[in-house]
Short mmCIF file of C-alpha atoms and ligand atoms in Angstrom, two decimals:
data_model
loop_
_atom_site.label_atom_id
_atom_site.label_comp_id
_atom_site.label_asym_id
_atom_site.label_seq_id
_atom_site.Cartn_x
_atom_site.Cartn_y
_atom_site.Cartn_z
CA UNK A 1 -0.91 -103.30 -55.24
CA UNK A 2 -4.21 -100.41 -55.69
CA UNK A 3 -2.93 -97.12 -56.78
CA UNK A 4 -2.44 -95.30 -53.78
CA UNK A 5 -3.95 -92.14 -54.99
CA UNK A 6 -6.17 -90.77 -58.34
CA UNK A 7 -6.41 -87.42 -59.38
CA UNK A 8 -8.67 -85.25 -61.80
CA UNK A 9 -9.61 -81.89 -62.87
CA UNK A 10 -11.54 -81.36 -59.87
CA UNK A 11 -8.86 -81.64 -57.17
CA UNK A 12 -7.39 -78.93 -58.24
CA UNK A 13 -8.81 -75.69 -56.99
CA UNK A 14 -6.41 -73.07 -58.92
CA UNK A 15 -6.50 -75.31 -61.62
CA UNK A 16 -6.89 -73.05 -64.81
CA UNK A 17 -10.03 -72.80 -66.74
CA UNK A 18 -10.15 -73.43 -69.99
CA UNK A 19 -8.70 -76.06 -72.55
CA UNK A 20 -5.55 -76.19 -74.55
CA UNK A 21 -6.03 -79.70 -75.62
CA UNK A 22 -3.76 -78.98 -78.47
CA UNK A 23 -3.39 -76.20 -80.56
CA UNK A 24 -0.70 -77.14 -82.87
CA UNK A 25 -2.22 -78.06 -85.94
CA UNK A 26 -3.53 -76.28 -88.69
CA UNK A 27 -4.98 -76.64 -91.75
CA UNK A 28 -2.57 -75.21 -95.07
CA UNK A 29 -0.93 -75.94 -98.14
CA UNK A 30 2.31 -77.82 -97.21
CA UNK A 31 5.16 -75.84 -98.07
CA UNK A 32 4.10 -74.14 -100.56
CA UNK A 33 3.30 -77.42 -103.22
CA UNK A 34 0.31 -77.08 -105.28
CA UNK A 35 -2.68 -78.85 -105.01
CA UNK A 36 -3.13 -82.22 -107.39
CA UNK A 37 -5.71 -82.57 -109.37
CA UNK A 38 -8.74 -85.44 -108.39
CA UNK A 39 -7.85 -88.34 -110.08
CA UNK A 40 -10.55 -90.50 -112.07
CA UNK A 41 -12.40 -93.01 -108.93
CA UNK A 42 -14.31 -94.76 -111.54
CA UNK A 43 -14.70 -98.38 -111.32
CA UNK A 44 -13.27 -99.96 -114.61
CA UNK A 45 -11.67 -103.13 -115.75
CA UNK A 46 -8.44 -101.63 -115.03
CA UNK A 47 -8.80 -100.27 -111.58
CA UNK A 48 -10.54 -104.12 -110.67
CA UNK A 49 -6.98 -106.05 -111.67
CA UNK A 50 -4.91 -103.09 -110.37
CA UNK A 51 -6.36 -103.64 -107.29
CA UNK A 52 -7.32 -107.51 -107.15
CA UNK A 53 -4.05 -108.63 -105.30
CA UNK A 54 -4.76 -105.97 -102.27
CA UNK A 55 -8.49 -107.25 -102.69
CA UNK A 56 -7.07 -110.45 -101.79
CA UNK A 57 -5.61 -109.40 -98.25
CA UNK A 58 -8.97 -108.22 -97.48
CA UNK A 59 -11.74 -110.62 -99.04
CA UNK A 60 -12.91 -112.15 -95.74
CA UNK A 61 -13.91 -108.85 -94.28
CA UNK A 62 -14.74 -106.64 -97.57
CA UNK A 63 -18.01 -108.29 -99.02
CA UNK A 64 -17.64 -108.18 -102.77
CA UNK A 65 -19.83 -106.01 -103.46
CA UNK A 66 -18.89 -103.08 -101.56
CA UNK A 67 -14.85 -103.29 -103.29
CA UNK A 68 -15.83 -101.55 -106.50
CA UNK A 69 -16.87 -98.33 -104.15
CA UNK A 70 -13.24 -98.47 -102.33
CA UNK A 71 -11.24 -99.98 -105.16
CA UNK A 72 -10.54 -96.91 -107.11
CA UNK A 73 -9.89 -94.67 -103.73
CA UNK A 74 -7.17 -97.13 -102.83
CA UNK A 75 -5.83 -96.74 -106.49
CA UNK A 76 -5.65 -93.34 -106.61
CA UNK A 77 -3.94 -93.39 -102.97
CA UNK A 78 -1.11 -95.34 -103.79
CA UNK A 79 0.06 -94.02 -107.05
CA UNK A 80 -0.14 -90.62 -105.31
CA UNK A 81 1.94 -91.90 -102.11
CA UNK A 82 4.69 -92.24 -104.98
CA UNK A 83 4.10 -89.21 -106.71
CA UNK A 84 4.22 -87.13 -103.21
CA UNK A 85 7.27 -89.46 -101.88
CA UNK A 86 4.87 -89.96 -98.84
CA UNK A 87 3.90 -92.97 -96.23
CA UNK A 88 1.17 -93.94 -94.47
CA UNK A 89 1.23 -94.88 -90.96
CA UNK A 90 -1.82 -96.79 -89.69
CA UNK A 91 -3.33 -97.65 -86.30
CA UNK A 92 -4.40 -101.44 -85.22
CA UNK A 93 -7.91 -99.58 -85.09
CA UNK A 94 -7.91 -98.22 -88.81
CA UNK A 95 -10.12 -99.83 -91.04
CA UNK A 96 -9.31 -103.18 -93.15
CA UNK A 97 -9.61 -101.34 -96.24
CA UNK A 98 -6.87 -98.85 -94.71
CA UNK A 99 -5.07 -100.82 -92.62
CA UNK A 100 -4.52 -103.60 -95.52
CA UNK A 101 -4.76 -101.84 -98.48
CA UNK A 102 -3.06 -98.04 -98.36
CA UNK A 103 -1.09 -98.35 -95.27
CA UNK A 104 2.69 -98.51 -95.41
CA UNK A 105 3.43 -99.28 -91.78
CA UNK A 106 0.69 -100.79 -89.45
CA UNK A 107 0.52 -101.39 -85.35
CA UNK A 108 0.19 -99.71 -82.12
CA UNK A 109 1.74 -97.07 -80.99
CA UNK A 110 5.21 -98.36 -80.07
CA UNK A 111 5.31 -99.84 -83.11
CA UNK A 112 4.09 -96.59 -85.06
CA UNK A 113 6.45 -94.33 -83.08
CA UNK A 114 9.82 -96.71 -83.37
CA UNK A 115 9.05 -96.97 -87.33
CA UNK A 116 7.97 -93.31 -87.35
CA UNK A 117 11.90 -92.77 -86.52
CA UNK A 118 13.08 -94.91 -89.74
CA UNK A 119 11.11 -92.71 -92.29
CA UNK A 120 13.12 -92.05 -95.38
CA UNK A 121 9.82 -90.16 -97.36
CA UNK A 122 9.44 -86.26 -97.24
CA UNK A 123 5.64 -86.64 -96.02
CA UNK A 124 4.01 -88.87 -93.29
CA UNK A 125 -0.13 -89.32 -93.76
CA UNK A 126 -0.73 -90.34 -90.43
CA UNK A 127 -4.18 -92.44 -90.24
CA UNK A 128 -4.70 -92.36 -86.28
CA UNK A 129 -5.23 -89.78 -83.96
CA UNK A 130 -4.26 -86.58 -83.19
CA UNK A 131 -2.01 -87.35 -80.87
CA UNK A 132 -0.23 -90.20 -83.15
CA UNK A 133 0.69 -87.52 -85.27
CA UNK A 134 1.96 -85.01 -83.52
CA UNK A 135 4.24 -87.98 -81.96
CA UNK A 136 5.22 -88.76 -85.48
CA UNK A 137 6.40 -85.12 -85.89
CA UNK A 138 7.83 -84.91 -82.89
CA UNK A 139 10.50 -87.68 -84.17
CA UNK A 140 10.00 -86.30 -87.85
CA UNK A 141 10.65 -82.76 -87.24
CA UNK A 142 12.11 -81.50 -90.25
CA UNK A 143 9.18 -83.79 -92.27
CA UNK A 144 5.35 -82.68 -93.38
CA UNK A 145 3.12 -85.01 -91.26
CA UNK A 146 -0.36 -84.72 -92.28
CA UNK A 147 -3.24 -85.73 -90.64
CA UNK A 148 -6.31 -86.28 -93.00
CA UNK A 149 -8.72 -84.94 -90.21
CA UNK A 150 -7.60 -83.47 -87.30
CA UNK A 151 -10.58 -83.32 -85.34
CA UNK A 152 -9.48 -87.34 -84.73
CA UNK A 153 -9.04 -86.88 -81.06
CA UNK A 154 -8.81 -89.24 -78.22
CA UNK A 155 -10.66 -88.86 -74.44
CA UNK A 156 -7.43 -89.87 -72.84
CA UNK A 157 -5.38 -87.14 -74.57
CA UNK A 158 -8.67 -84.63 -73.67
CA UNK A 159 -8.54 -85.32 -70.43
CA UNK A 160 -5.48 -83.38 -69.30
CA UNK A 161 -3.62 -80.51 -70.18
CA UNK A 162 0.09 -79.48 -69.36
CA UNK A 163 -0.94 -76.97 -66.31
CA UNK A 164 -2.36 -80.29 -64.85
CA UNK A 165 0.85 -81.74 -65.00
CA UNK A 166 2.40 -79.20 -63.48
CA UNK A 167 -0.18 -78.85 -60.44
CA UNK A 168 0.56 -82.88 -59.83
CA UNK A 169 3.81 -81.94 -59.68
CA UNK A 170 3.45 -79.12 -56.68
CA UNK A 171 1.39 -81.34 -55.21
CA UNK A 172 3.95 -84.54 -55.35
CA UNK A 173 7.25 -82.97 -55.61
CA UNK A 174 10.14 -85.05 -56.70
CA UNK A 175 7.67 -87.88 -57.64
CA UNK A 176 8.95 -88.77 -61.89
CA UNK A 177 5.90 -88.38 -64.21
CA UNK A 178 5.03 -90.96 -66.57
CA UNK A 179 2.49 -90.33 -69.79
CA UNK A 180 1.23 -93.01 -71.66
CA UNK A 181 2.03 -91.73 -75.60
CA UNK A 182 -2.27 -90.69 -75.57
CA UNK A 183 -1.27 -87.40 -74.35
CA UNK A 184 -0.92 -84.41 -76.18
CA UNK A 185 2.35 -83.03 -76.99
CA UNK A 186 2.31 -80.02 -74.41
CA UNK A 187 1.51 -82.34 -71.60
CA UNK A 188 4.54 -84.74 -73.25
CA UNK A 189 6.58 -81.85 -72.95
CA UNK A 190 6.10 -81.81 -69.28
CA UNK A 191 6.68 -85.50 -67.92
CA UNK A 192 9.93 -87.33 -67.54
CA UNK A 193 9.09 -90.21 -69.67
CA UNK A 194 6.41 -91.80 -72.04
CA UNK A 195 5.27 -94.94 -72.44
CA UNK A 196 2.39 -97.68 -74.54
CA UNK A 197 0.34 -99.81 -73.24
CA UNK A 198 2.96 -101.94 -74.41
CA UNK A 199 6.12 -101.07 -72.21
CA UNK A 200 4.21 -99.22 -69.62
CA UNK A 201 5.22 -101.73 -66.65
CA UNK A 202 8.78 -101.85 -67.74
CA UNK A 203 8.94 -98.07 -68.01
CA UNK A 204 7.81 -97.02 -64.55
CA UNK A 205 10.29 -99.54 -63.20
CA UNK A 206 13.13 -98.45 -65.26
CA UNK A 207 12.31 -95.06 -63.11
CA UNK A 208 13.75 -96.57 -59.67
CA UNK A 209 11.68 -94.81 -57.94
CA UNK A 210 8.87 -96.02 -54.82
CA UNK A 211 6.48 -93.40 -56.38
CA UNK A 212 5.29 -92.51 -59.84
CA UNK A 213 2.61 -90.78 -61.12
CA UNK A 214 1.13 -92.22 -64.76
CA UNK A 215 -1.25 -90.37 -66.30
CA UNK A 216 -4.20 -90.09 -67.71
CA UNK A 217 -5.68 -93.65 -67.92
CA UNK A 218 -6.81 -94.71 -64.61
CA UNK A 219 -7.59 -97.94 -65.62
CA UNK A 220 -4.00 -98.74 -67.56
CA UNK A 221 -2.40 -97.38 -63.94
CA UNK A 222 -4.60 -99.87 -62.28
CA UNK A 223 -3.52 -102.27 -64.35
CA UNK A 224 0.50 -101.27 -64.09
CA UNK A 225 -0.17 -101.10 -59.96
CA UNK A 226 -1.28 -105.12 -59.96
CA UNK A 227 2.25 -105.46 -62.08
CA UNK A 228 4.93 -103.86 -59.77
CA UNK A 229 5.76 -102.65 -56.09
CA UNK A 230 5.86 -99.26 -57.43
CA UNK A 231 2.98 -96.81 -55.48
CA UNK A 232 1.33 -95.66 -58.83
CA UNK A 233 -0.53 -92.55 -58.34
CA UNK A 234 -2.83 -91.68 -61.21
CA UNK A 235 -5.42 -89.61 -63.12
CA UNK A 236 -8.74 -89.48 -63.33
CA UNK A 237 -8.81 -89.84 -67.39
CA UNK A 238 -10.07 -93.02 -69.32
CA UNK A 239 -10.53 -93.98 -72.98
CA UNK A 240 -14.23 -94.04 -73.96
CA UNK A 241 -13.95 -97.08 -76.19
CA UNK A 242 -13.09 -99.41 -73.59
CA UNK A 243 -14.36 -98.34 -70.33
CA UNK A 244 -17.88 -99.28 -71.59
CA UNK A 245 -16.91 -103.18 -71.61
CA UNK A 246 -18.12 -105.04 -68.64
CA UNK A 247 -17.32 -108.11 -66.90
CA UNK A 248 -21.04 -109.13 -67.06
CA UNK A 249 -20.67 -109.15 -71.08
CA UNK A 250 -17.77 -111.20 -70.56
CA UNK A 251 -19.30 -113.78 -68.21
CA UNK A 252 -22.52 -113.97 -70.67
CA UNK A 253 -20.30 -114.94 -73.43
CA UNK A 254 -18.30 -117.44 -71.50
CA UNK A 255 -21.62 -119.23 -70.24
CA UNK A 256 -23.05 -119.16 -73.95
CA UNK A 257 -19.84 -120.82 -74.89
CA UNK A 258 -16.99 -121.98 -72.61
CA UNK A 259 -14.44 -122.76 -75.10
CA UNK A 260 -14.49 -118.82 -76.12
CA UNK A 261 -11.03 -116.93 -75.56
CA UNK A 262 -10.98 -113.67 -74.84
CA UNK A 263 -8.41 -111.23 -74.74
CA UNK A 264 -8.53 -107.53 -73.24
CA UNK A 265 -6.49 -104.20 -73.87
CA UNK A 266 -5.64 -102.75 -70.44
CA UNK A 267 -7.30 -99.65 -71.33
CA UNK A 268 -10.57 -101.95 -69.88
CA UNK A 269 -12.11 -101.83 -66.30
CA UNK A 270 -10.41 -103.75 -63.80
CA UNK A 271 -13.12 -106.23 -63.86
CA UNK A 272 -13.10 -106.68 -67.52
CA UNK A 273 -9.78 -107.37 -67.74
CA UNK A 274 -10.14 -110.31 -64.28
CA UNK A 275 -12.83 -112.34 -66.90
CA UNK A 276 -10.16 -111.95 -69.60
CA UNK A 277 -7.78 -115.17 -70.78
CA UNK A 278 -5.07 -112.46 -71.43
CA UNK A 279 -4.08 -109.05 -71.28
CA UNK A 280 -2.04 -107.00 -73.29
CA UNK A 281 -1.41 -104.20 -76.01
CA UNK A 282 -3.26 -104.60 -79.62
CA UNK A 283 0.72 -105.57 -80.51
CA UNK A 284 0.75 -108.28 -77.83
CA UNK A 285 -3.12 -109.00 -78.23
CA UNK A 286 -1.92 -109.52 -82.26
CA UNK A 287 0.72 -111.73 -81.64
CA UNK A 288 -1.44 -114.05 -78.64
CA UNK A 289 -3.83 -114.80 -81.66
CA UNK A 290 -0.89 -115.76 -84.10
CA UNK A 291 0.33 -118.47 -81.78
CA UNK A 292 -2.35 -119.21 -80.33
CA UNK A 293 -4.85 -119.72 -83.53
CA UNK A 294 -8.30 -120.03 -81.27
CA UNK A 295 -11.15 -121.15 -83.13
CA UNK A 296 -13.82 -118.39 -81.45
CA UNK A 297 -12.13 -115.62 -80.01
CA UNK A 298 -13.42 -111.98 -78.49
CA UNK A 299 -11.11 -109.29 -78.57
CA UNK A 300 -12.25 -106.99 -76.15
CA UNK A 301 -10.78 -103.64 -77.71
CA UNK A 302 -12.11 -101.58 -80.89
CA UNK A 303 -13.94 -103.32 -83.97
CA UNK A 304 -11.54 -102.77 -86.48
CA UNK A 305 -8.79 -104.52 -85.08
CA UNK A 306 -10.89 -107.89 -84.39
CA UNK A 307 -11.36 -107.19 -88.51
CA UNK A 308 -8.01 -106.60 -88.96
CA UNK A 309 -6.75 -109.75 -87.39
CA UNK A 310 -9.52 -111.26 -89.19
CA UNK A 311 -8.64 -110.99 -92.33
CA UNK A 312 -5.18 -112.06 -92.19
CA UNK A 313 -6.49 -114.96 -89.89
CA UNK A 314 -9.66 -116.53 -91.28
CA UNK A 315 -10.00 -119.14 -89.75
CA UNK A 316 -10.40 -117.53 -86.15
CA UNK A 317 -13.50 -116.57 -85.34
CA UNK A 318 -14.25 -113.24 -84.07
CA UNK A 319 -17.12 -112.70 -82.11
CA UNK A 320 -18.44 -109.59 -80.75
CA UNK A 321 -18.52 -106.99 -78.38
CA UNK A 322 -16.31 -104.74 -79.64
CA UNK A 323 -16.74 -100.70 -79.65
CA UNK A 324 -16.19 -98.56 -82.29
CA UNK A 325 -13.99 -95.61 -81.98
CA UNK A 326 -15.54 -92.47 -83.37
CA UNK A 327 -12.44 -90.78 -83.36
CA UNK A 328 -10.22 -93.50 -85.30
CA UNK A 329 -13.21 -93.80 -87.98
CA UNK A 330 -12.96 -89.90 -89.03
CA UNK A 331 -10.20 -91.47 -90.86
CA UNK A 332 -11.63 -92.42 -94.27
CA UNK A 333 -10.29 -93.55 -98.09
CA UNK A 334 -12.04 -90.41 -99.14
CA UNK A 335 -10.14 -87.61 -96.76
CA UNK A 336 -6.79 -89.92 -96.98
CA UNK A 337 -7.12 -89.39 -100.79
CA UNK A 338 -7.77 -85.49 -100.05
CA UNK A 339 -4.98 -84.83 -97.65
CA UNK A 340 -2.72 -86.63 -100.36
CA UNK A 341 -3.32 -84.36 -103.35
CA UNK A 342 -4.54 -81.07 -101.28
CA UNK A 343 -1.40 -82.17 -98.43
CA UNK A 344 -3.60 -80.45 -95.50
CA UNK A 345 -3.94 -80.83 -92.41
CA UNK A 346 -0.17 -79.94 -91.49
CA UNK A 347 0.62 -81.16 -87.69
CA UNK A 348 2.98 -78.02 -86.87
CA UNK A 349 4.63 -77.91 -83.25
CA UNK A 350 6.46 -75.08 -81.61
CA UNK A 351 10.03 -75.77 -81.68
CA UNK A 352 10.55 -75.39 -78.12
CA UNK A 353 7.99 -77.45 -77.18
CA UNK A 354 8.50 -79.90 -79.68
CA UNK A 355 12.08 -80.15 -78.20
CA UNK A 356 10.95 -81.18 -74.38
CA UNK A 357 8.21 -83.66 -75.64
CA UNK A 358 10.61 -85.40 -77.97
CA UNK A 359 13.00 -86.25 -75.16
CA UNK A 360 10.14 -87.83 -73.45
CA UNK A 361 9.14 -90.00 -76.31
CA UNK A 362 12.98 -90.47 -77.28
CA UNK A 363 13.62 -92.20 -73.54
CA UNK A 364 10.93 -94.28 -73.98
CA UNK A 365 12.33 -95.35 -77.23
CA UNK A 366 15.67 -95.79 -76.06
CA UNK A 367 14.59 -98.02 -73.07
CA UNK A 368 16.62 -101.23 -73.52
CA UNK A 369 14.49 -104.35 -73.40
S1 SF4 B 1 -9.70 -96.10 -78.72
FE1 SF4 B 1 -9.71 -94.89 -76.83
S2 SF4 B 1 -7.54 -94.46 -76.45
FE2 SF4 B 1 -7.72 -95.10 -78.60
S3 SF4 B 1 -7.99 -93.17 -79.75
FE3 SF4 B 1 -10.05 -93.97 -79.32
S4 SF4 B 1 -10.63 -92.88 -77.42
FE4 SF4 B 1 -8.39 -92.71 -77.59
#
């Protein structure tokens, strides 16, 4: 059924001004440890068989040439993930050269945020966004999570704060709150429950409840509304990556070629996602192209997970759109390799707050399938 109500910034007279997006991380020295020393990046015989296996996992998206300008980054990175007893968690959206050749742990947020709970290492590098990290401390308290910039931000997480929450809540009293995980960890701290794009249907049913409000993507509670009887009542917040898809791209590439498949994240406009063969999380979108093995595929969702998917895939061919996020690319080799050896930026949360947004990630962990 259409969400029976959407709500923003604006409908809010006495909402207050001003922005605390987040202001729980910092830049510092973790814990005291000294700074490393840069390691040679020179391109040598030795760096070019270290690195020729991971080369491998990424050949069919890496041209050739531009492998002796990564190579020795990715080097230096994993010798000092040992040397720091540290792992790297990596976004679907992270670059190939990331993604396949640093990372530890790859996928979407679920994913990210169940493995985040299984870390044995004393330091997380978290290559996502802001708000990936500060989930991955929220689970990891008593770890250093590092983010290697942490002006990586998100428009969903931006577009809400905590006293927002708390206005919906006057305004729909008794009515559970749902976040999806792109939140930041003040306005976690104030819902009932998280959820991904992955288990968001199953999580505002597990509720029991007629009404829920999900927040901030209006386009992922559009999307939950056509999947259940609940009344979904949402915010006025979208992701900038995919509400620029439209369904007249989609139709142009389906006339150009009608044996295309294309597959949509439900972050998309509603009338992206009614052109689209499926639907679902870049987990589920990940797994549709492993059984499936299409010969021309679009993946409606950000570039570097068509790439991704590409290179462990070759034979599927991706073909574009796909929008870049500016946010997941201030991720780089270069400040990866910097937050390793200098161990900034520290995600830091206040303990109290830290303890209320937990719970809401922890029942959305705990959910039973
Ligand atoms: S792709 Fe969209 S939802 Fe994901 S981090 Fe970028 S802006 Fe946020």
């Amino acid at each position: 059924m259409p969400i029976t109500g959407i709500y923003g910034p604006d409908d809010f007279a006495n909402r207050p001004q001003g922005r605390t997006i987040s202001s729980v991380t910092r830049a510092t020295l973790g814990r005291g440890e000294l700074a490393l020393p840069t390691p040679s990046l020179d391109w040598t015989p030795a760096v070019e068989r270290a690195t020729a296996s991971l080369y491998e996992r990424v050949k069919h998206v890496i041209p050739p040439i531009e492998w002796p300008l990564m190579a020795p980054t990715i080097k230096a990175i994993n010798e000092l993930k040992c040397a720091r007893n540290a792992v790297i968690l990596a976004h679907n959206y992270q670059a190939p050269e990331i993604f396949h050749c640093v990372a530890d742990i790859g996928g979407d947020s679920l994913q990210l945020a169940v493995e985040a709970t299984k870390v044995k290492a004393d330091i997380i590098v978290q290559c996502g966004v802001h708000f990936m990290a500060e989930t991955s401390k929220l689970l990891n308290p008593d770890k250093t999570v590092l983010i290697p910039d942490s002006r990586a931000g998100c428009s969903l997480a931006a577009s809400i704060t905590g006293a927002d929450v708390r206005l919906l809540r006057e305004k729909f009293p008794g009515v559970p709150v749902v976040a999806y995980v792109n939140t930041s960890a003040e306005v976690k701290a104030e819902v009932d429950i998280c959820c991904t794009s992955s288990n968001a249907v199953q999580v505002v049913e597990s509720l029991n409840a007629p009404n829920v409000i999900f927040l901030p993507d209006r386009y992922l509670a559009t999307y939950v509304a056509s999947k259940t009887d609940v009344k979904i009542i949402a915010w006025k917040g979208a992701c900038e990556v995919h509400e620029r898809f439209t369904g007249d791209e989609l139709r142009s590439l389906r006339e150009a070629d009608p044996t295309v498949q294309i597959i949509a994240h439900p972050e998309c406009p509603p009338d992206v996602l009614a052109e689209a063969d499926f639907t679902g999380s870049t987990a589920h979108m990940i797994s549709w192209v492993r059984n499936k093995r299409p010969r021309r595929l679009v993946m409606i969702t950000e570039c570097s997970m068509a790439d991704n998917v590409r290179a462990e895939l070759p034979d599927v061919e991706m073909l574009r759109p796909c929008n870049l996020c500016p946010h997941m690319k201030r991720i780089t080799l270069a400040n990866i390799l910097e937050s390793l050896l200098t161990l900034r930026e520290e995600v830091t949360i206040d303990p109290a707050l830290a303890a209320r947004a937990r719970r809401s990630v922890e029942r959305m962990i705990n959910l039973k399938n």
